[in-house]
mmCIF file of C-alpha atoms and ligand atoms in Angstrom:
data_model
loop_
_atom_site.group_PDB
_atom_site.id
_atom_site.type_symbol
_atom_site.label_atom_id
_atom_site.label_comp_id
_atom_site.label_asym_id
_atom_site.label_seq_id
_atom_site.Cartn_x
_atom_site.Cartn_y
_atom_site.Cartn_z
ATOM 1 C CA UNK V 1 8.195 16.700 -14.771
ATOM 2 C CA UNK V 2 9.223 14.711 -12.014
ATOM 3 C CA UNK V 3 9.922 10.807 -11.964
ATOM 4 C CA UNK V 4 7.700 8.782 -9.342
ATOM 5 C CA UNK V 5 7.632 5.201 -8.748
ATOM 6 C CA UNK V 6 5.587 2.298 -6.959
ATOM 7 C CA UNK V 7 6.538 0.115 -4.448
ATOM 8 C CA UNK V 8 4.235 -2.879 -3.704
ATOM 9 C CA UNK V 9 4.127 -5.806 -1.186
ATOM 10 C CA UNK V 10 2.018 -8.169 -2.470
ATOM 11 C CA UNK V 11 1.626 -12.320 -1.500
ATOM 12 C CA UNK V 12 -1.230 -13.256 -3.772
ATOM 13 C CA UNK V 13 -1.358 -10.580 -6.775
ATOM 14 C CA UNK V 14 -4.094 -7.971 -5.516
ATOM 15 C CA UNK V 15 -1.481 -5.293 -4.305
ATOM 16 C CA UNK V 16 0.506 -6.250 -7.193
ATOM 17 C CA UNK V 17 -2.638 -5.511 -9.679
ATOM 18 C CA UNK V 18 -3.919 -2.072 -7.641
ATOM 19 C CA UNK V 19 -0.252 -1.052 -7.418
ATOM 20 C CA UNK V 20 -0.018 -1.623 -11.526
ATOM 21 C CA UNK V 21 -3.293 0.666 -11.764
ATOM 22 C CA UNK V 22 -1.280 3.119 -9.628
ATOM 23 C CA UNK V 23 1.163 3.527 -11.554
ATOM 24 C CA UNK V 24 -0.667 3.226 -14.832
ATOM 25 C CA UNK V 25 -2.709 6.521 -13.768
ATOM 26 C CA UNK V 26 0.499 8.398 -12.647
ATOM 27 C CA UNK V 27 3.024 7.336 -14.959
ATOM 28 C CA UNK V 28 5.286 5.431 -12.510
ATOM 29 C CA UNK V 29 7.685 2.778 -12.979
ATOM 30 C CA UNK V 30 6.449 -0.219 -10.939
ATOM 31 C CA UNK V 31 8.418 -2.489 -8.304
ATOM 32 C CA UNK V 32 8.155 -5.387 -6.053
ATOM 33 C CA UNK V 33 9.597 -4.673 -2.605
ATOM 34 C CA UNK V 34 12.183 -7.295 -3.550
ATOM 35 C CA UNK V 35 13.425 -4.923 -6.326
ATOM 36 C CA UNK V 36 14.096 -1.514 -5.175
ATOM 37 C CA UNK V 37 16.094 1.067 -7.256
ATOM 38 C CA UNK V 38 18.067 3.773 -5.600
ATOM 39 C CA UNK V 39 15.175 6.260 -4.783
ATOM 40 C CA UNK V 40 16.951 9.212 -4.608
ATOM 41 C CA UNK V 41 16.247 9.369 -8.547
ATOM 42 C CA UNK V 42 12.558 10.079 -7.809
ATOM 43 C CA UNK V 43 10.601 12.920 -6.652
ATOM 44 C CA UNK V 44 7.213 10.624 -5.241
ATOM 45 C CA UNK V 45 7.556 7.123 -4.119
ATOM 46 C CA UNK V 46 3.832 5.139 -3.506
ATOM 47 C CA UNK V 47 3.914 2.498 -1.040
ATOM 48 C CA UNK V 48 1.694 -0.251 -0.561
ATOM 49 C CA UNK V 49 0.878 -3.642 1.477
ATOM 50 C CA UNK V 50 -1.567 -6.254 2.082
ATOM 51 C CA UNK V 51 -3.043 -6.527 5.411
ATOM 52 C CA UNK V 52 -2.565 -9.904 7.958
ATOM 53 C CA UNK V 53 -3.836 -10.022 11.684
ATOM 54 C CA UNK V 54 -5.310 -6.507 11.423
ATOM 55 C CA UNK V 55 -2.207 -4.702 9.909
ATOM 56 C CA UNK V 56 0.880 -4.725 7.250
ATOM 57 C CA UNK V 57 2.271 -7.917 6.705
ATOM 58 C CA UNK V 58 5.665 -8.629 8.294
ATOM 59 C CA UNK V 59 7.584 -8.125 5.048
ATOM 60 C CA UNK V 60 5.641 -5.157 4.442
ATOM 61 C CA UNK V 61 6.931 -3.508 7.551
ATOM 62 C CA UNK V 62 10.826 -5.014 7.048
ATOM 63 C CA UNK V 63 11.564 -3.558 3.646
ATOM 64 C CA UNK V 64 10.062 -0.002 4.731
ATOM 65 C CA UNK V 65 12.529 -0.262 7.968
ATOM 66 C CA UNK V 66 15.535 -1.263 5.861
ATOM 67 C CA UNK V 67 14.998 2.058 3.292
ATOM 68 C CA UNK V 68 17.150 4.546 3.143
ATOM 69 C CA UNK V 69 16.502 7.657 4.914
ATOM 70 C CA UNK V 70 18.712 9.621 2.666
ATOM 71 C CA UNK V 71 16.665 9.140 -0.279
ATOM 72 C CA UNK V 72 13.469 9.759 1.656
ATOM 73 C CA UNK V 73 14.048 12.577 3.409
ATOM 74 C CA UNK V 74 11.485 15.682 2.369
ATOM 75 C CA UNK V 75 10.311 13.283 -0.267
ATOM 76 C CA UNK V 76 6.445 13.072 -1.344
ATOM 77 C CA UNK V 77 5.207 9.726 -0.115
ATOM 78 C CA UNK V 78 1.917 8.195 -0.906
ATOM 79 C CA UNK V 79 0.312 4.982 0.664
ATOM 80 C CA UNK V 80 -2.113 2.361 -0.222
ATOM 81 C CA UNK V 81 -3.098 -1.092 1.312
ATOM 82 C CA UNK V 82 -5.542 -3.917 -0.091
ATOM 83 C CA UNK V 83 -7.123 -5.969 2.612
ATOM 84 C CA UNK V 84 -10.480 -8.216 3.453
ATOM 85 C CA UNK V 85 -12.088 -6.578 5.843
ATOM 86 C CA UNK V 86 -10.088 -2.925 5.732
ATOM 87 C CA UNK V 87 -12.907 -1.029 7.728
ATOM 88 C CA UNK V 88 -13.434 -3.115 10.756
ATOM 89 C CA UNK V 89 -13.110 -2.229 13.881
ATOM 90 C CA UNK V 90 -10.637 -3.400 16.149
ATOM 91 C CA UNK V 91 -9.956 -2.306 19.806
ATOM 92 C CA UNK V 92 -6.002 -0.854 20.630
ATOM 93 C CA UNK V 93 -5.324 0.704 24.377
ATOM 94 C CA UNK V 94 -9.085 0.470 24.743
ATOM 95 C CA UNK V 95 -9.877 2.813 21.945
ATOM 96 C CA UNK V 96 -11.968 1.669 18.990
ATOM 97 C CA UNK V 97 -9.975 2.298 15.531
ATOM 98 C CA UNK V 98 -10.209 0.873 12.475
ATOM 99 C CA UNK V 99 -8.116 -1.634 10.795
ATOM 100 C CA UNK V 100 -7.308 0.525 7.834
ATOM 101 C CA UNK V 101 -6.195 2.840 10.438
ATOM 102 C CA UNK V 102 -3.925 0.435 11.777
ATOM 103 C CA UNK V 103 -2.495 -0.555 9.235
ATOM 104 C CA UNK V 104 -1.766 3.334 7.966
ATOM 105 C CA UNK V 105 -0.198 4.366 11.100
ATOM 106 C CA UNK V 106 2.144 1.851 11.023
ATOM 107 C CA UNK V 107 3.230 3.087 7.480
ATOM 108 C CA UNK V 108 3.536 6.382 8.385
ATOM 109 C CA UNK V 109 5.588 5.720 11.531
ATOM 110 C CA UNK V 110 8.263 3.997 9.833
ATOM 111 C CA UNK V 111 8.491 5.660 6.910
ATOM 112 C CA UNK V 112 8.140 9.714 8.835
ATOM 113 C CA UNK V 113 10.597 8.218 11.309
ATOM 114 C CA UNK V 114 12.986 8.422 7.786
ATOM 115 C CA UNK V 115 11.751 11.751 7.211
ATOM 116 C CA UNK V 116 9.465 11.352 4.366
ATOM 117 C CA UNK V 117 6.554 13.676 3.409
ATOM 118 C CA UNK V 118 3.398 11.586 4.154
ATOM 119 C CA UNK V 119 0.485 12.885 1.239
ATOM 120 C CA UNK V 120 -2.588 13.217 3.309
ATOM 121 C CA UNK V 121 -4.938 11.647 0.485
ATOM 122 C CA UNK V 122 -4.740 7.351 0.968
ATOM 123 C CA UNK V 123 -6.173 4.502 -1.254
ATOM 124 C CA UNK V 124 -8.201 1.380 0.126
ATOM 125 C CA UNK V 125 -8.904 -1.470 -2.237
ATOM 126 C CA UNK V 126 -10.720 -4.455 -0.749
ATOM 127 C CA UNK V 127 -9.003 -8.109 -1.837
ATOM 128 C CA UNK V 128 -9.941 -11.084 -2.445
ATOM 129 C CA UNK V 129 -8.677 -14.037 0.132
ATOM 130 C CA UNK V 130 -6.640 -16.726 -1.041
ATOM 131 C CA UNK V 131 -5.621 -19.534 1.085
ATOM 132 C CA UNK V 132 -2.469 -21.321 -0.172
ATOM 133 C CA UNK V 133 -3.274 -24.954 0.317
ATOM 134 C CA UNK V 134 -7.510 -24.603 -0.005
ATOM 135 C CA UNK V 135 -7.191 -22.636 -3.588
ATOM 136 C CA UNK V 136 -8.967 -19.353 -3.918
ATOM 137 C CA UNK V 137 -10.610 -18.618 -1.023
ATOM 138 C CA UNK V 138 -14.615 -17.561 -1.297
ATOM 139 C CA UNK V 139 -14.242 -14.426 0.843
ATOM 140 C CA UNK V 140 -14.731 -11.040 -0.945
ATOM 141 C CA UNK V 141 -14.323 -13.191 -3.824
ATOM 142 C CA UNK V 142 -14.274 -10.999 -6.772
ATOM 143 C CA UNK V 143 -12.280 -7.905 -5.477
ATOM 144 C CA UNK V 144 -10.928 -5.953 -6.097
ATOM 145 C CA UNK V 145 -14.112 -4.864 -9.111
ATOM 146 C CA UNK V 146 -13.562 -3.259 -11.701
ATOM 147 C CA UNK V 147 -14.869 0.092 -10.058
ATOM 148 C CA UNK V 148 -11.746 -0.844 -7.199
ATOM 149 C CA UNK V 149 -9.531 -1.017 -10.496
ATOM 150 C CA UNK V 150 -10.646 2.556 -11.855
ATOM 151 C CA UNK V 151 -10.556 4.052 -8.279
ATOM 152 C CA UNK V 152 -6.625 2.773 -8.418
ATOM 153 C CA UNK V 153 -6.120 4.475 -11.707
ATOM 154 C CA UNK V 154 -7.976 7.472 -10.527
ATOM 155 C CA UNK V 155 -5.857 7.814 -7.339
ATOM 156 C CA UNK V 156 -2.654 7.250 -9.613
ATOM 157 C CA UNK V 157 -3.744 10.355 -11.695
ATOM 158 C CA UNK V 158 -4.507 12.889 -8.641
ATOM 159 C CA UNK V 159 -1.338 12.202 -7.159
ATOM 160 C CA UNK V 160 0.148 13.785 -10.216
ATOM 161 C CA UNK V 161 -0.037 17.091 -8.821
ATOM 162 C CA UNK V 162 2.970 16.248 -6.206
ATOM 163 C CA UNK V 163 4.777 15.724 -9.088
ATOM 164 C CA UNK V 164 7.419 19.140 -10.094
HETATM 165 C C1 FMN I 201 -3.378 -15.463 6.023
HETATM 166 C C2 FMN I 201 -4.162 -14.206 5.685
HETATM 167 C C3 FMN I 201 -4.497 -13.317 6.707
HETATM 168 C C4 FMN I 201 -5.228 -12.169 6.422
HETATM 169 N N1 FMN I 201 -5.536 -11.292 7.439
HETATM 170 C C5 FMN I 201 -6.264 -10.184 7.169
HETATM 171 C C6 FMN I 201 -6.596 -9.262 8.198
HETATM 172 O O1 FMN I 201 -6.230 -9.406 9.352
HETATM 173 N N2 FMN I 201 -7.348 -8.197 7.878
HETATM 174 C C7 FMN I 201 -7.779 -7.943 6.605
HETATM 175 O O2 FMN I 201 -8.455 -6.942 6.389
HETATM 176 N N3 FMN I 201 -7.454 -8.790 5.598
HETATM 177 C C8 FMN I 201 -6.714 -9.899 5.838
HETATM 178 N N4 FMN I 201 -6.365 -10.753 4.822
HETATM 179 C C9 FMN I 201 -6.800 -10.447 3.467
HETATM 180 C C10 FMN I 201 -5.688 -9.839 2.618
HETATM 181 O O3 FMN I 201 -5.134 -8.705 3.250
HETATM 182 C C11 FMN I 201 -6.259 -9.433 1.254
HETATM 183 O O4 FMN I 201 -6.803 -10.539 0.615
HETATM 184 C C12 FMN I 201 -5.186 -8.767 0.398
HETATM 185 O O5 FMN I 201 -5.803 -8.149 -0.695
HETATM 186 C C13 FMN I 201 -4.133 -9.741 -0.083
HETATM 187 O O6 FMN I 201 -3.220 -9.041 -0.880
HETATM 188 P P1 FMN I 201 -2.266 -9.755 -1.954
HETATM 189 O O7 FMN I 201 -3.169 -10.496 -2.919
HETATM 190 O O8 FMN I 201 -1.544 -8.642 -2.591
HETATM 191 O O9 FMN I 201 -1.366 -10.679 -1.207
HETATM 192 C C14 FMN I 201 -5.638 -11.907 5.087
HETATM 193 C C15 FMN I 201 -5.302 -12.819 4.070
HETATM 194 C C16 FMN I 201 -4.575 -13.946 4.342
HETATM 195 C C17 FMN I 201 -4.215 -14.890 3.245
#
Protein backbone atom coordinates (compact mmCIF):
# COMPACT_ATOMS: atom_id res chain seq x y z
CA UNK A 1 0.00 0.00 0.00
CA UNK A 2 0.81 3.40 -0.65
CA UNK A 3 2.38 6.04 1.87
CA UNK A 4 0.15 9.31 2.39
CA UNK A 5 0.80 12.13 4.58
CA UNK A 6 -0.86 15.37 6.20
CA UNK A 7 -0.02 18.71 5.87
CA UNK A 8 -1.67 21.22 8.28
CA UNK A 9 -1.66 25.04 8.82
CA UNK A 10 -2.80 25.62 11.99
CA UNK A 11 -2.42 29.10 14.46
CA UNK A 12 -4.38 27.98 17.47
CA UNK A 13 -4.44 23.95 17.49
CA UNK A 14 -7.93 23.12 15.75
CA UNK A 15 -6.36 22.28 12.24
CA UNK A 16 -3.60 20.79 14.07
CA UNK A 17 -6.18 18.40 16.12
CA UNK A 18 -8.66 17.62 12.83
CA UNK A 19 -5.49 17.16 10.77
CA UNK A 20 -4.20 14.47 13.66
CA UNK A 21 -7.77 12.72 13.26
CA UNK A 22 -6.94 12.72 9.52
CA UNK A 23 -4.28 11.05 9.64
CA UNK A 24 -5.20 8.77 12.50
CA UNK A 25 -8.14 7.35 10.16
CA UNK A 26 -5.81 6.99 7.08
CA UNK A 27 -2.64 6.00 8.45
CA UNK A 28 -0.62 9.13 7.54
CA UNK A 29 2.38 10.58 8.93
CA UNK A 30 1.45 14.08 10.18
CA UNK A 31 3.24 17.58 9.51
CA UNK A 32 3.16 21.19 10.24
CA UNK A 33 3.57 23.31 7.11
CA UNK A 34 6.84 24.39 8.72
CA UNK A 35 8.09 20.76 8.36
CA UNK A 36 7.66 19.36 5.00
CA UNK A 37 9.42 16.12 3.82
CA UNK A 38 10.27 15.59 0.22
CA UNK A 39 6.77 14.51 -1.11
CA UNK A 40 7.71 12.70 -3.89
CA UNK A 41 7.91 9.64 -1.32
CA UNK A 42 4.09 9.67 -1.07
CA UNK A 43 1.31 8.61 -3.17
CA UNK A 44 -1.67 11.14 -1.32
CA UNK A 45 -0.78 14.31 0.36
CA UNK A 46 -3.98 16.03 2.60
CA UNK A 47 -3.84 19.63 2.91
CA UNK A 48 -5.40 21.78 5.28
CA UNK A 49 -5.84 25.54 6.68
CA UNK A 50 -7.68 27.69 8.96
CA UNK A 51 -9.77 30.34 7.56
CA UNK A 52 -9.10 34.50 8.21
CA UNK A 53 -11.13 37.34 6.38
CA UNK A 54 -13.28 34.79 4.53
CA UNK A 55 -10.43 32.50 3.18
CA UNK A 56 -6.90 30.58 3.85
CA UNK A 57 -4.71 32.31 6.00
CA UNK A 58 -1.70 34.02 4.40
CA UNK A 59 0.73 31.29 5.44
CA UNK A 60 -1.66 28.84 4.35
CA UNK A 61 -1.54 30.09 0.82
CA UNK A 62 2.61 30.77 0.93
CA UNK A 63 3.74 27.27 1.78
CA UNK A 64 1.24 25.70 -0.93
CA UNK A 65 2.89 28.33 -3.58
CA UNK A 66 6.45 27.46 -2.53
CA UNK A 67 5.75 23.33 -3.11
CA UNK A 68 7.23 21.60 -5.49
CA UNK A 69 5.48 20.84 -8.59
CA UNK A 70 7.62 17.89 -9.30
CA UNK A 71 6.47 15.98 -6.45
CA UNK A 72 2.87 16.97 -7.05
CA UNK A 73 2.35 16.41 -10.34
CA UNK A 74 -0.56 13.53 -11.05
CA UNK A 75 -0.51 13.14 -7.32
CA UNK A 76 -3.86 12.42 -5.23
CA UNK A 77 -4.53 15.54 -3.22
CA UNK A 78 -7.10 15.92 -0.57
CA UNK A 79 -8.22 19.20 1.26
CA UNK A 80 -9.69 20.24 4.46
CA UNK A 81 -10.16 23.67 6.28
CA UNK A 82 -11.49 24.46 9.96
CA UNK A 83 -13.11 27.82 10.24
CA UNK A 84 -15.95 29.89 12.41
CA UNK A 85 -18.40 30.56 10.28
CA UNK A 86 -17.34 28.08 7.11
CA UNK A 87 -20.91 28.27 5.44
CA UNK A 88 -21.61 31.91 5.20
CA UNK A 89 -22.22 33.66 2.51
CA UNK A 90 -20.13 36.17 1.12
CA UNK A 91 -20.57 38.19 -2.16
CA UNK A 92 -17.37 37.90 -5.00
CA UNK A 93 -17.95 39.67 -8.66
CA UNK A 94 -21.53 40.05 -7.50
CA UNK A 95 -22.19 36.39 -7.15
CA UNK A 96 -23.22 34.91 -3.81
CA UNK A 97 -20.70 31.94 -2.75
CA UNK A 98 -19.89 30.59 0.24
CA UNK A 99 -16.94 31.04 2.39
CA UNK A 100 -16.01 27.40 2.44
CA UNK A 101 -16.09 27.83 -1.19
CA UNK A 102 -13.69 30.46 -1.07
CA UNK A 103 -11.52 29.24 0.76
CA UNK A 104 -11.46 25.72 -1.45
CA UNK A 105 -10.93 27.40 -4.65
CA UNK A 106 -8.11 29.05 -3.58
CA UNK A 107 -6.57 25.60 -2.61
CA UNK A 108 -7.26 24.09 -5.61
CA UNK A 109 -5.88 26.91 -7.77
CA UNK A 110 -2.56 26.83 -6.37
CA UNK A 111 -2.07 23.54 -5.80
CA UNK A 112 -3.79 22.28 -9.76
CA UNK A 113 -1.69 25.16 -11.05
CA UNK A 114 1.33 22.43 -9.77
CA UNK A 115 -0.49 19.77 -11.37
CA UNK A 116 -1.91 17.87 -8.57
CA UNK A 117 -4.99 15.57 -8.67
CA UNK A 118 -7.65 17.47 -6.62
CA UNK A 119 -10.04 14.38 -4.76
CA UNK A 120 -13.49 15.66 -5.29
CA UNK A 121 -14.70 14.56 -1.64
CA UNK A 122 -13.62 17.78 1.04
CA UNK A 123 -13.79 17.99 4.92
CA UNK A 124 -15.29 21.06 6.93
CA UNK A 125 -14.75 21.18 10.66
CA UNK A 126 -16.10 24.24 12.44
CA UNK A 127 -13.37 25.89 15.15
CA UNK A 128 -13.42 27.39 17.95
CA UNK A 129 -12.12 31.30 18.03
CA UNK A 130 -9.30 32.24 20.00
CA UNK A 131 -8.16 35.71 20.33
CA UNK A 132 -4.48 36.01 21.35
CA UNK A 133 -4.50 38.77 23.89
CA UNK A 134 -8.51 38.24 25.23
CA UNK A 135 -7.85 34.26 25.96
CA UNK A 136 -10.22 31.80 24.42
CA UNK A 137 -12.61 33.45 22.63
CA UNK A 138 -16.58 32.48 23.36
CA UNK A 139 -17.45 32.01 19.68
CA UNK A 140 -18.30 28.41 18.55
CA UNK A 141 -16.75 27.70 21.74
CA UNK A 142 -16.55 24.04 22.01
CA UNK A 143 -15.69 22.98 18.35
CA UNK A 144 -14.73 21.24 16.91
CA UNK A 145 -17.30 18.22 19.06
CA UNK A 146 -16.57 15.22 19.36
CA UNK A 147 -18.97 14.20 16.39
CA UNK A 148 -16.45 17.01 14.24
CA UNK A 149 -13.56 14.69 15.70
CA UNK A 150 -15.15 11.29 14.38
CA UNK A 151 -16.23 12.97 11.05
CA UNK A 152 -12.18 13.77 10.76
CA UNK A 153 -11.35 10.19 11.44
CA UNK A 154 -14.08 9.06 9.19
CA UNK A 155 -12.89 11.24 6.26
CA UNK A 156 -9.21 9.97 7.03
CA UNK A 157 -10.49 6.33 6.49
CA UNK A 158 -12.50 6.92 3.03
CA UNK A 159 -9.69 8.53 1.56
CA UNK A 160 -7.96 5.22 1.86
CA UNK A 161 -9.23 4.06 -1.30
CA UNK A 162 -6.78 6.62 -3.32
CA UNK A 163 -4.30 4.84 -1.74
CA UNK A 164 -2.37 1.86 -4.40
C1 LIG B 1 -8.12 36.73 13.63
C2 LIG B 1 -9.08 35.63 13.20
C3 LIG B 1 -9.84 35.80 12.04
C4 LIG B 1 -10.74 34.81 11.65
N1 LIG B 1 -11.47 34.98 10.49
C5 LIG B 1 -12.35 34.04 10.11
C6 LIG B 1 -13.12 34.19 8.92
O1 LIG B 1 -13.00 35.15 8.18
N2 LIG B 1 -14.00 33.23 8.61
C7 LIG B 1 -14.18 32.10 9.37
O2 LIG B 1 -15.01 31.27 9.01
N3 LIG B 1 -13.45 31.92 10.49
C8 LIG B 1 -12.54 32.84 10.89
N4 LIG B 1 -11.78 32.66 12.01
C9 LIG B 1 -11.95 31.44 12.78
C10 LIG B 1 -10.85 30.41 12.52
O3 LIG B 1 -10.74 30.14 11.14
C11 LIG B 1 -11.17 29.12 13.27
O4 LIG B 1 -11.28 29.37 14.63
C12 LIG B 1 -10.12 28.05 12.98
O5 LIG B 1 -10.60 26.81 13.42
C13 LIG B 1 -8.79 28.35 13.62
O6 LIG B 1 -7.91 27.31 13.33
P1 LIG B 1 -6.59 26.99 14.19
O7 LIG B 1 -7.05 26.75 15.61
O8 LIG B 1 -6.03 25.79 13.56
O9 LIG B 1 -5.70 28.18 14.09
C14 LIG B 1 -10.88 33.63 12.43
C15 LIG B 1 -10.12 33.49 13.60
C16 LIG B 1 -9.23 34.45 13.99
C17 LIG B 1 -8.42 34.26 15.23
Amino acid sequence: MGKAIVIYNSRSGNTHKVAAKIAEGLGAELVSYKNIPDLKNFDLIVFGSWLIFGTISPAGKKFMKKLDSEALKGKNTALFITAGKPDMEMKKKGEKILQKDVAFNCMEEILEAKGAKIIKERLTIVGAYKFIRRGPGSLYKGHPTEEEYKQSKKFGESLKKYLK
